[in-house]
Amino acid sequence: MSCALTQGFSRDCKDHLAGISDIVIGAWSTVVANGLAYDSLTGEVEDLPSTITLYRYEIDDLAGNWEDAGTAEENGQFVFNPEITFRLRNIDASMRKEFNLLIKNRVVAFIVPHRGSGFDKKLYCVGLDRGLQVTTGGFSHGAAPGDFTGLNVTLSGQQWSPARLVEAYTSVPFDNTAFNSVAISPAFVAAAYL
């Protein structure tokens, strides 16, 4: 039977912390349509299309999260509903312009957990099946001097499979040999990942 269970899991150590340091976004059509390879044993994403550009959004501590909850549908299917929320400080013309473009696209998001979180060298790829879209978002300017001022974004979508792990990186995200033709803008700074 193709859906027979194959393994159990022991309780893991208490050494994993939550938090996102970066979200890297690419157009769904570019990432998926131009060739994507998976490891046949682990199912991890092991290769991305050559010569694509992905866009990095650096997230403040405690300013982003990701969930990949699933629900059983009445027709017997199980659907995953990933949701990524994050905020970016500042309000300026270039951010407004880019947010307007993000609203109009379907995207794939790569989640980079905080360094030292217990998830070192791991990336998660969200939205491969059908892409993610901005479902809520906009700019806010707080009332008090210490209030947040900037852009709030929620990306969500419906997928038929859970988010995938991406093959572990060595020093900075996407530095694997298979990903060496992927451009990240702005680039990761190696010193921040030591």
Short mmCIF file of C-alpha atoms in Angstrom, two decimals:
data_model
loop_
_atom_site.label_atom_id
_atom_site.label_comp_id
_atom_site.label_asym_id
_atom_site.label_seq_id
_atom_site.Cartn_x
_atom_site.Cartn_y
_atom_site.Cartn_z
CA MET A 1 0.00 0.00 0.00
CA SER A 2 1.50 3.34 -1.04
CA CYS A 3 0.25 5.22 2.05
CA ALA A 4 1.45 2.71 4.69
CA LEU A 5 3.31 4.31 7.61
CA THR A 6 7.06 3.69 7.68
CA GLN A 7 8.49 5.11 10.93
CA GLY A 8 7.89 6.61 14.36
CA PHE A 9 9.64 9.49 16.15
CA SER A 10 11.20 9.82 19.60
CA ARG A 11 10.93 12.98 21.66
CA ASP A 12 13.57 15.44 20.44
CA CYS A 13 15.89 17.63 22.52
CA LYS A 14 14.75 20.99 23.89
CA ASP A 15 17.26 22.91 21.82
CA HIS A 16 15.17 24.40 19.03
CA LEU A 17 14.06 28.04 19.14
CA ALA A 18 11.57 29.76 16.88
CA GLY A 19 12.17 32.84 14.79
CA ILE A 20 12.87 33.91 11.23
CA SER A 21 15.87 35.97 10.19
CA ASP A 22 15.15 36.25 6.46
CA ILE A 23 12.46 35.52 3.89
CA VAL A 24 13.69 35.03 0.34
CA ILE A 25 11.04 35.44 -2.35
CA GLY A 26 10.90 34.50 -6.01
CA ALA A 27 8.18 34.58 -8.64
CA TRP A 28 6.37 31.21 -8.58
CA SER A 29 6.40 30.89 -12.35
CA THR A 30 10.17 31.46 -12.50
CA VAL A 31 11.04 29.06 -9.69
CA VAL A 32 8.70 26.22 -10.65
CA ALA A 33 8.44 26.44 -14.42
CA ASN A 34 12.16 26.57 -15.15
CA GLY A 35 13.22 23.36 -13.44
CA LEU A 36 13.36 22.30 -9.84
CA ALA A 37 15.00 19.10 -8.57
CA TYR A 38 14.21 17.06 -5.46
CA ASP A 39 16.35 14.50 -3.66
CA SER A 40 14.74 11.12 -4.41
CA LEU A 41 15.32 9.83 -0.85
CA THR A 42 14.64 12.85 1.37
CA GLY A 43 12.33 14.92 -0.85
CA GLU A 44 14.44 18.02 -0.14
CA VAL A 45 14.80 20.68 -2.79
CA GLU A 46 18.33 20.08 -4.09
CA ASP A 47 18.48 22.28 -7.18
CA LEU A 48 16.86 25.49 -8.36
CA PRO A 49 16.57 26.80 -11.90
CA SER A 50 19.77 28.36 -13.16
CA THR A 51 20.16 32.10 -13.55
CA ILE A 52 17.19 33.20 -11.46
CA THR A 53 17.08 36.08 -8.99
CA LEU A 54 15.52 35.73 -5.57
CA TYR A 55 14.79 38.73 -3.34
CA ARG A 56 15.82 38.74 0.31
CA TYR A 57 13.78 40.47 3.00
CA GLU A 58 15.70 40.74 6.28
CA ILE A 59 13.28 40.45 9.20
CA ASP A 60 13.69 42.03 12.65
CA ASP A 61 13.69 39.71 15.66
CA LEU A 62 10.14 38.79 16.71
CA ALA A 63 8.76 40.36 13.51
CA GLY A 64 7.95 37.32 11.38
CA ASN A 65 6.44 33.88 11.64
CA TRP A 66 5.34 30.98 9.48
CA GLU A 67 2.74 28.23 9.91
CA ASP A 68 1.85 25.38 7.58
CA ALA A 69 -1.43 24.14 9.04
CA GLY A 70 -3.52 21.61 7.19
CA THR A 71 -7.20 20.78 7.11
CA ALA A 72 -9.12 17.73 5.95
CA GLU A 73 -11.72 18.54 3.31
CA GLU A 74 -15.10 16.78 3.07
CA ASN A 75 -14.12 15.17 -0.24
CA GLY A 76 -11.31 13.24 1.49
CA GLN A 77 -8.43 15.53 0.50
CA PHE A 78 -6.03 17.15 2.94
CA VAL A 79 -5.08 20.74 2.09
CA PHE A 80 -2.22 22.75 3.59
CA ASN A 81 -2.78 26.46 4.21
CA PRO A 82 0.63 28.05 4.75
CA GLU A 83 0.73 31.57 6.12
CA ILE A 84 3.79 33.78 6.45
CA THR A 85 3.55 37.10 8.26
CA PHE A 86 6.35 39.62 8.51
CA ARG A 87 7.05 43.31 8.75
CA LEU A 88 9.71 45.55 7.33
CA ARG A 89 10.78 48.80 8.95
CA ASN A 90 10.48 52.12 7.14
CA ILE A 91 8.17 53.66 4.58
CA ASP A 92 9.73 54.93 1.38
CA ALA A 93 8.99 55.10 -2.34
CA SER A 94 11.01 52.00 -3.30
CA MET A 95 9.30 49.85 -0.65
CA ARG A 96 5.88 51.10 -1.77
CA LYS A 97 6.70 50.27 -5.39
CA GLU A 98 7.99 46.77 -4.55
CA PHE A 99 4.97 46.03 -2.32
CA ASN A 100 2.70 46.99 -5.22
CA LEU A 101 4.55 44.44 -7.40
CA LEU A 102 4.40 41.77 -4.68
CA ILE A 103 0.60 42.20 -4.49
CA LYS A 104 0.30 41.40 -8.21
CA ASN A 105 2.37 38.18 -8.15
CA ARG A 106 2.24 34.56 -7.04
CA VAL A 107 5.46 33.75 -5.22
CA VAL A 108 7.49 31.01 -3.57
CA ALA A 109 9.05 31.89 -0.22
CA PHE A 110 12.17 30.44 1.36
CA ILE A 111 12.21 30.74 5.15
CA VAL A 112 15.59 31.18 6.86
CA PRO A 113 15.36 30.35 10.60
CA HIS A 114 17.37 32.41 13.10
CA ARG A 115 21.01 31.45 13.31
CA GLY A 116 21.65 29.43 16.46
CA SER A 117 18.01 28.34 16.67
CA GLY A 118 18.78 24.63 16.38
CA PHE A 119 17.72 24.80 12.73
CA ASP A 120 21.16 25.94 11.54
CA LYS A 121 21.88 25.53 7.86
CA LYS A 122 18.24 24.72 7.06
CA LEU A 123 15.82 26.49 4.74
CA TYR A 124 12.14 25.81 4.19
CA CYS A 125 10.44 26.29 0.82
CA VAL A 126 6.79 27.35 1.03
CA GLY A 127 4.29 27.64 -1.81
CA LEU A 128 5.76 25.30 -4.43
CA ASP A 129 2.47 23.67 -5.44
CA ARG A 130 0.33 26.70 -6.24
CA GLY A 131 2.28 29.72 -5.08
CA LEU A 132 1.55 32.22 -2.32
CA GLN A 133 -0.18 35.57 -2.61
CA VAL A 134 -0.43 38.66 -0.44
CA THR A 135 -3.72 38.25 1.42
CA THR A 136 -3.35 41.18 3.81
CA GLY A 137 -0.82 43.92 4.16
CA GLY A 138 -0.08 47.59 4.10
CA PHE A 139 1.81 50.39 5.73
CA SER A 140 1.30 51.58 9.29
CA HIS A 141 2.68 54.53 11.19
CA GLY A 142 2.32 54.17 14.95
CA ALA A 143 1.03 56.83 17.31
CA ALA A 144 3.65 56.63 20.07
CA PRO A 145 7.36 57.28 19.44
CA GLY A 146 8.23 53.60 20.00
CA ASP A 147 5.44 52.18 17.82
CA PHE A 148 6.19 50.30 14.64
CA THR A 149 6.38 52.24 11.39
CA GLY A 150 6.66 50.27 8.18
CA LEU A 151 5.16 47.52 6.04
CA ASN A 152 3.10 44.56 7.31
CA VAL A 153 2.67 41.60 4.93
CA THR A 154 0.82 38.28 5.06
CA LEU A 155 1.45 35.70 2.33
CA SER A 156 -0.81 32.67 2.15
CA GLY A 157 -2.09 30.02 -0.21
CA GLN A 158 -3.47 26.50 -0.51
CA GLN A 159 -1.10 23.63 -1.25
CA TRP A 160 -1.59 19.88 -1.57
CA SER A 161 1.71 19.07 0.14
CA PRO A 162 3.52 20.53 3.16
CA ALA A 163 6.47 22.89 2.88
CA ARG A 164 9.72 21.26 1.81
CA LEU A 165 13.15 21.41 3.35
CA VAL A 166 15.92 22.74 1.13
CA GLU A 167 19.29 21.00 1.06
CA ALA A 168 21.42 22.37 3.92
CA TYR A 169 23.78 25.22 3.14
CA THR A 170 27.42 25.52 4.25
CA SER A 171 28.14 29.15 5.23
CA VAL A 172 25.27 31.30 3.95
CA PRO A 173 21.87 30.37 2.51
CA PHE A 174 21.95 29.15 -1.10
CA ASP A 175 25.73 28.63 -1.16
CA ASN A 176 25.35 24.95 -2.15
CA THR A 177 27.09 23.99 -5.35
CA ALA A 178 23.75 23.26 -7.01
CA PHE A 179 22.53 26.79 -6.25
CA ASN A 180 25.64 28.67 -7.37
CA SER A 181 23.88 30.32 -10.31
CA VAL A 182 21.06 31.72 -8.14
CA ALA A 183 21.39 35.46 -7.49
CA ILE A 184 20.17 36.77 -4.11
CA SER A 185 19.39 40.48 -3.83
CA PRO A 186 20.62 41.84 -1.50
CA ALA A 187 23.28 39.17 -0.97
CA PHE A 188 23.73 37.40 2.35
CA VAL A 189 26.68 38.64 4.43
CA ALA A 190 28.84 35.68 5.46
CA ALA A 191 29.98 37.25 8.75
CA ALA A 192 26.38 37.28 10.02
CA TYR A 193 26.10 33.50 9.66
CA LEU A 194 29.26 32.40 11.52
#
